[in-house]
Coordinates of C-alpha atoms in Angstrom, one line a residue:
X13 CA -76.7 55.0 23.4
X14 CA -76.5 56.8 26.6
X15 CA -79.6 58.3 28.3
X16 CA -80.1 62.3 28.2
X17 CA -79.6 63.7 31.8
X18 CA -81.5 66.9 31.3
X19 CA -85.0 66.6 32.5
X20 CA -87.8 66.8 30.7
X21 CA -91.4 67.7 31.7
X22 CA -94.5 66.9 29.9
X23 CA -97.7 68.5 30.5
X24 CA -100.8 67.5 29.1
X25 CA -104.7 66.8 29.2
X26 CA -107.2 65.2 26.9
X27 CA -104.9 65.3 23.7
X28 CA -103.4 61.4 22.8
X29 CA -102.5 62.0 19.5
X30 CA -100.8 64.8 20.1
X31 CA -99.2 64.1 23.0
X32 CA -97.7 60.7 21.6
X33 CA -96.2 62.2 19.2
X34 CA -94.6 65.0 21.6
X35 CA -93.4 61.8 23.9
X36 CA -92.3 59.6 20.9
X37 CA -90.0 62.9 20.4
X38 CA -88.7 62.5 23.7
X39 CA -88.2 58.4 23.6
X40 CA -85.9 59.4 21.3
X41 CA -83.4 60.7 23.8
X42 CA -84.2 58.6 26.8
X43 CA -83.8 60.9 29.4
X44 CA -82.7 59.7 33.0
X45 CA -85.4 61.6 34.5
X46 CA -88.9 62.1 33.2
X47 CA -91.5 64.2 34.8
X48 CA -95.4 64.1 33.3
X49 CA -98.0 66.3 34.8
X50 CA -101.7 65.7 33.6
X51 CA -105.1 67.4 34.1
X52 CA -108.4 66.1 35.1
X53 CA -111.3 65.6 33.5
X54 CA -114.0 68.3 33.6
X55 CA -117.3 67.4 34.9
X56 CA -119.6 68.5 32.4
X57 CA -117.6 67.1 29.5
X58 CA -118.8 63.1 29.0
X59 CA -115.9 62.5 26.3
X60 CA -113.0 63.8 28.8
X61 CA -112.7 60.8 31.1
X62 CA -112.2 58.0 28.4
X63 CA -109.7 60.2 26.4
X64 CA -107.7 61.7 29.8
X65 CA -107.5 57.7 30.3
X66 CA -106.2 57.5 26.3
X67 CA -103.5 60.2 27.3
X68 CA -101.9 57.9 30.5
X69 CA -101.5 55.2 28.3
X70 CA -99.0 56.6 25.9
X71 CA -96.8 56.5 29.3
X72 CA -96.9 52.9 29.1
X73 CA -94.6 53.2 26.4
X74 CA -91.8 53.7 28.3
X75 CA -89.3 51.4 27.6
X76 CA -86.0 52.5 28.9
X77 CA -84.2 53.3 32.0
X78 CA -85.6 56.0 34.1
X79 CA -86.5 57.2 36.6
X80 CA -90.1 58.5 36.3
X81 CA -92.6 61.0 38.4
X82 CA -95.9 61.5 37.7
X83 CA -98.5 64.5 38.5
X84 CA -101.9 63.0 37.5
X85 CA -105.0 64.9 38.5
X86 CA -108.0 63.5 39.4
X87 CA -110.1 67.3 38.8
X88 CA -109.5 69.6 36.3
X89 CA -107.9 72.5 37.1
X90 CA -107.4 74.1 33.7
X91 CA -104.8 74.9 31.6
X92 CA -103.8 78.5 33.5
X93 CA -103.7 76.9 36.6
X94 CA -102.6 73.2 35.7
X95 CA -99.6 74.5 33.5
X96 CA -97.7 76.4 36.3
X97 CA -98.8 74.6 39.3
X98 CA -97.1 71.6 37.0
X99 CA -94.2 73.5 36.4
X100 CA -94.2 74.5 40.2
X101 CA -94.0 70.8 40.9
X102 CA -91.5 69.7 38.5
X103 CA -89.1 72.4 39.9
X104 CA -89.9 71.6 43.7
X105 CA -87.8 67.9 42.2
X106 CA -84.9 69.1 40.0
X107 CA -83.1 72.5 39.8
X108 CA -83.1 72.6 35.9
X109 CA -84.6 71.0 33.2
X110 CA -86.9 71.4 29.8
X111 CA -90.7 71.7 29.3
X112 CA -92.8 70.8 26.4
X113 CA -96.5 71.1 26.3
X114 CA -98.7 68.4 24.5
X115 CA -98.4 69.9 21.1
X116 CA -95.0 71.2 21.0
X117 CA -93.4 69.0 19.2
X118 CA -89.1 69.4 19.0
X119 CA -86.6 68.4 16.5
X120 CA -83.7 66.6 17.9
X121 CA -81.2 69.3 18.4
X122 CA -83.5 71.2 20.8
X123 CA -82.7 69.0 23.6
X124 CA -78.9 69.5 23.0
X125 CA -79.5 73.1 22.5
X126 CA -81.2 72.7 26.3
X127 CA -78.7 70.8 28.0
X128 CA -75.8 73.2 26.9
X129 CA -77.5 76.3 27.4
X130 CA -78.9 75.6 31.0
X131 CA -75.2 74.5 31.6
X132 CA -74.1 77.8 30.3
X133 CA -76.2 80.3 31.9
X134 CA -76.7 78.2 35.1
X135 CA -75.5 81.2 37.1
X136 CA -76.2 84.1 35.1
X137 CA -79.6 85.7 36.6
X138 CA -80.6 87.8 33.4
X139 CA -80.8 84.8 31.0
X140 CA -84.1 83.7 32.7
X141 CA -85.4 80.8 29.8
X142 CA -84.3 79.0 26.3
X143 CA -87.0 79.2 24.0
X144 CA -87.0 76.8 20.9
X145 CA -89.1 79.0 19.3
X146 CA -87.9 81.3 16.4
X147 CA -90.9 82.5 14.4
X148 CA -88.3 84.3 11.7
X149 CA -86.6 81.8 10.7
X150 CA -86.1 83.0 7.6
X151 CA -83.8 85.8 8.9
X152 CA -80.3 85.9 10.0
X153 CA -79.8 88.2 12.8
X154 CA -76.5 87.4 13.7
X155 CA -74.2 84.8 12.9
X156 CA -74.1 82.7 16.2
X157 CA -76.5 79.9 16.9
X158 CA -79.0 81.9 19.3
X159 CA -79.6 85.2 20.4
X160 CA -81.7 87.0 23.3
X161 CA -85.5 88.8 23.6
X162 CA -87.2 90.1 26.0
X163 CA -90.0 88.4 25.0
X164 CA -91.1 85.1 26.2
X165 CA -91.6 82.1 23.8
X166 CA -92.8 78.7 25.9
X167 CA -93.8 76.4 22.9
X168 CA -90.9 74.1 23.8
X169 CA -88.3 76.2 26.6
X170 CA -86.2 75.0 28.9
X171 CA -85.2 76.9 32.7
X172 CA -84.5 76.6 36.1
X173 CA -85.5 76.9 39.4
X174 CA -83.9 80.4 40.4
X175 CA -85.3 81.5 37.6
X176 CA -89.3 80.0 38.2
X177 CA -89.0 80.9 41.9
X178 CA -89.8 84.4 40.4
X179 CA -93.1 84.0 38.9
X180 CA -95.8 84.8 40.7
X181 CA -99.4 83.8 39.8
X182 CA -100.8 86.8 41.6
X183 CA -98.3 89.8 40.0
X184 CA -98.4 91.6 43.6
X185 CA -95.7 93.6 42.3
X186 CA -97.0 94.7 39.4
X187 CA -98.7 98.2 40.9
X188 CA -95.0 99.4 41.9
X189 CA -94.1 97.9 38.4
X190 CA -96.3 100.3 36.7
X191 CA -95.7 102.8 39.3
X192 CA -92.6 103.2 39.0
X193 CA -91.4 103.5 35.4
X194 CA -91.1 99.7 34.9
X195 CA -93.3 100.1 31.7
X196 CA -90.7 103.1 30.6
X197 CA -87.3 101.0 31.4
X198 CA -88.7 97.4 30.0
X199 CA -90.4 98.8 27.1
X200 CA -89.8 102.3 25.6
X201 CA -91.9 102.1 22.3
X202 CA -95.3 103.4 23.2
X203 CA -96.8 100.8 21.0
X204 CA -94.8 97.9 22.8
X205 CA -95.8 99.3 26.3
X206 CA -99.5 99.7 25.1
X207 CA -99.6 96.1 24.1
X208 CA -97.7 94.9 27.2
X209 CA -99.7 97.3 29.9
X210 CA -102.9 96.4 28.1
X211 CA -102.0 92.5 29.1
X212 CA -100.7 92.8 32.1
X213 CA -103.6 94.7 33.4
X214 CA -105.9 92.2 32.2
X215 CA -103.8 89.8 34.2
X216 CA -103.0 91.1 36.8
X217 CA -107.5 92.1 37.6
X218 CA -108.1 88.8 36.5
X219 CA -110.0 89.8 33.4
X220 CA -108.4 87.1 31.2
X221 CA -107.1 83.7 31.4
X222 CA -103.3 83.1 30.7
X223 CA -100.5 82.5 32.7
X224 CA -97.7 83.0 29.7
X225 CA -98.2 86.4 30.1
X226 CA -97.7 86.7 33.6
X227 CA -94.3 84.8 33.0
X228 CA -93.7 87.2 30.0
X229 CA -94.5 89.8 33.1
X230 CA -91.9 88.1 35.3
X231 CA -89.1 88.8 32.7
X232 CA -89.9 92.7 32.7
X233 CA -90.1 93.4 36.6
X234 CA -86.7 91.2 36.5
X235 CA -85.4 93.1 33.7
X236 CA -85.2 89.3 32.2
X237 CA -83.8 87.5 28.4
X238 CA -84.8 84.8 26.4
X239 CA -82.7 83.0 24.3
X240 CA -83.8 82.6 21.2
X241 CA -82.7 79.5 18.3
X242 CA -81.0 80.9 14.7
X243 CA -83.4 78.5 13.5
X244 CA -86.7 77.3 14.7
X245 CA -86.7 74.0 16.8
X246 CA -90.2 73.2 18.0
X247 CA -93.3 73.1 15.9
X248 CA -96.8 73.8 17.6
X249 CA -98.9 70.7 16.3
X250 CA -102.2 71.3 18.0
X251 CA -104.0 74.2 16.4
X252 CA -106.9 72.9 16.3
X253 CA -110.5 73.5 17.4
X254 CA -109.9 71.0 20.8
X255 CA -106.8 73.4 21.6
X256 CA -107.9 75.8 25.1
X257 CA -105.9 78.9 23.4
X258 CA -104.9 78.0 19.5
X259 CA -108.4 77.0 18.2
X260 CA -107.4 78.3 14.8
X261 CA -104.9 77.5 12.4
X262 CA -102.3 80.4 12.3
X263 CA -100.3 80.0 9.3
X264 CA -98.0 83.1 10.6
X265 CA -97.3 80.8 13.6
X266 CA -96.9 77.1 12.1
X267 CA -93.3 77.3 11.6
X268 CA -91.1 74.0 10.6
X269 CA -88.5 72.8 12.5
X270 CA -84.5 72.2 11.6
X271 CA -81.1 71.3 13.2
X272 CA -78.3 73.4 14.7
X273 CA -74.9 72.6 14.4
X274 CA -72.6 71.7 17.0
X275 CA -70.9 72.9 18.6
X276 CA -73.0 75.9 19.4
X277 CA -71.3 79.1 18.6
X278 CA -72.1 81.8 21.4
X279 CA -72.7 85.4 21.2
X280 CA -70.3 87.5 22.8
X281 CA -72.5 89.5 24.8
X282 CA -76.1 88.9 26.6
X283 CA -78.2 91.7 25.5
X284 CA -81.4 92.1 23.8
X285 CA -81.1 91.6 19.6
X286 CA -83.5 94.8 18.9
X287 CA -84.1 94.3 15.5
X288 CA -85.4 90.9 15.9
X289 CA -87.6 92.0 19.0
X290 CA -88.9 94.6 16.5
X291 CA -89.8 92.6 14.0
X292 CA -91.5 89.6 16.1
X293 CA -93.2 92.5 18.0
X294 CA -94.7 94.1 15.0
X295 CA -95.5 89.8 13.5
X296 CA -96.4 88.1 16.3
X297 CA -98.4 91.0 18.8
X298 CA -99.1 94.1 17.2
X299 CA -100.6 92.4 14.3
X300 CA -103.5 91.2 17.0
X301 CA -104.2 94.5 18.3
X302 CA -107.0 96.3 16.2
X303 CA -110.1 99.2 17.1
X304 CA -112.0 95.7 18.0
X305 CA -109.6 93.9 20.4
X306 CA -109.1 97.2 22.0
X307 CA -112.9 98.3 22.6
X308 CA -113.8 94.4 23.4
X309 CA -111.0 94.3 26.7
X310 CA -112.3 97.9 27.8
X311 CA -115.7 96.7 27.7
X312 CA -114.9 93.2 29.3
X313 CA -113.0 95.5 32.0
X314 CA -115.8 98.0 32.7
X315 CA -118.3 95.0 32.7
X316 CA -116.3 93.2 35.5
X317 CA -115.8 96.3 37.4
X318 CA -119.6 97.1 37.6
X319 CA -119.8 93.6 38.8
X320 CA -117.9 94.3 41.8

């Protein structure tokens, strides 16, 4: 069997059982190069030490040929910072390549998928990602084997450098973003930009945590695309009360995984499938935006402003 020559990143933290069975996933394509990035312990948590320790030995597993790089903090620096500060990393060592989180955990034709979509859109700036994500899997948008959003998926993606180089932690271009019709151009539905501005904002004053968002933020200033699976290829296995964002079980979002078939057949054009962005817009964001939600961010904003 040969080895995969796509890299692969893993990032975790405190989470062995999960994070076995996310590497276990990847043993099972024995890639050439294998990058894992993991956090610290915290200070004030007695339990994180002995299971962060847990976590580095599932590496020990690794049984094949390859060549292996390893990130592994001795602080914690917390998933919004450790994620992309890992991903920085990986990137400053490979040009391409996949990323899977400790709980995201792919079937086997999402690494194929990868490998022939960062092939084919190597070049092309407005493909910026390849999600293995599709959270409506039970509808057929098109007939090809993926499709593009504008939104960002990163439970299991894939990209490359040229396209990372373009994130930016800080959003210093998000005034003449907003400024300058970027909302407008990126997002015409008023309900979509409310949603959007209201999290970017957030982001961008440093009222909440989450760097996914500011990526999601990268692909509207760049006028970016996701790709997006016919079929859903990575399964989110850690919603669970030790998770730092998906403490509950979201039964909307617990979707199971399935194969493509190869070869992949590709759409003839790279623009933005609108029905499916409607729909997931209306499943996946609007549906967390109530009088609540709204009145709690204001207040956490004004709050934070009297503060400074």
């Amino acid at each position: 069997m040969n080895n995969f020559d796509t890299p692969i990143l893993i990032i975790g933290f405190n989470r062995f059982d999960t994070i076995e069975r996310v590497f276990m996933s990847v043993r099972e394509v024995r890639p050439e190069k294998l990058f894992i990035a993991l956090d610290g312990p915290r200070d004030d948590v007695l339990s994180d030490k002995e299971n962060c320790d847990k976590v580095k030995k599932v590496f020990t597993k690794i049984d094949w040929d390859c060549e292996v790089k390893t990130l592994y903090r001795n602080k914690n620096m917390g998933c919004d910072e450790a994620v992309p500060d890992s991903i920085s990393w990986f990137f400053s060592n490979v040009e391409e390549g996949i990323i899977l989180e400790d709980d995201c955990l792919p079937s086997r034709s999402f690494f194929s998928y990868c490998k022939d979509l960062l092939a084919k859109y190597r070049d092309n700036d407005k493909v910026m990602m390849i999600s293995g994500n599709n959270f409506i899997s039970d509808y057929k948008f098109s007939e090809d084997s993926f499709f593009f959003s504008k939104y960002a998926f990163i439970w299991g993606w894939a990209t490359w450098r040229r396209a990372w180089e373009k994130f930016d932690n800080s959003m210093k271009s998000y005034p003449s973003f907003k400024k300058n019709g970027g909302f407008r151009d990126y997002y015409p539905n008023i309900l979509d930009r409310f949603f959007w501005r209201t999290g970017f904002e957030n982001k961008y004053n440093g009222y909440s945590q989450g760097w996914d968002m500011k990526w999601n933020y990268a692909l509207a200033y760049y006028n970016g695309l996701d790709v997006i699976p016919s079929t859903n290829l990575v399964r989110n296995i850690g919603m669970e009360s030790d998770a730092t964002h998906t403490k509950k079980y979201d039964k909307r979002m617990d979707i199971p995984t399935y194969d493509l078939d190869f070869p992949l057949k590709y759409p003839d054009n790279i623009e933005e499938c609108k029905i499916y962005d409607k729909k997931i817009f209306k499943r996946n964001f609007l549906s967390t935006v109530n009088v609540y939600t709204i009145l709690k961010n204001y207040r956490n904003i004004l709050i934070k402003k009297i503060k400074r």
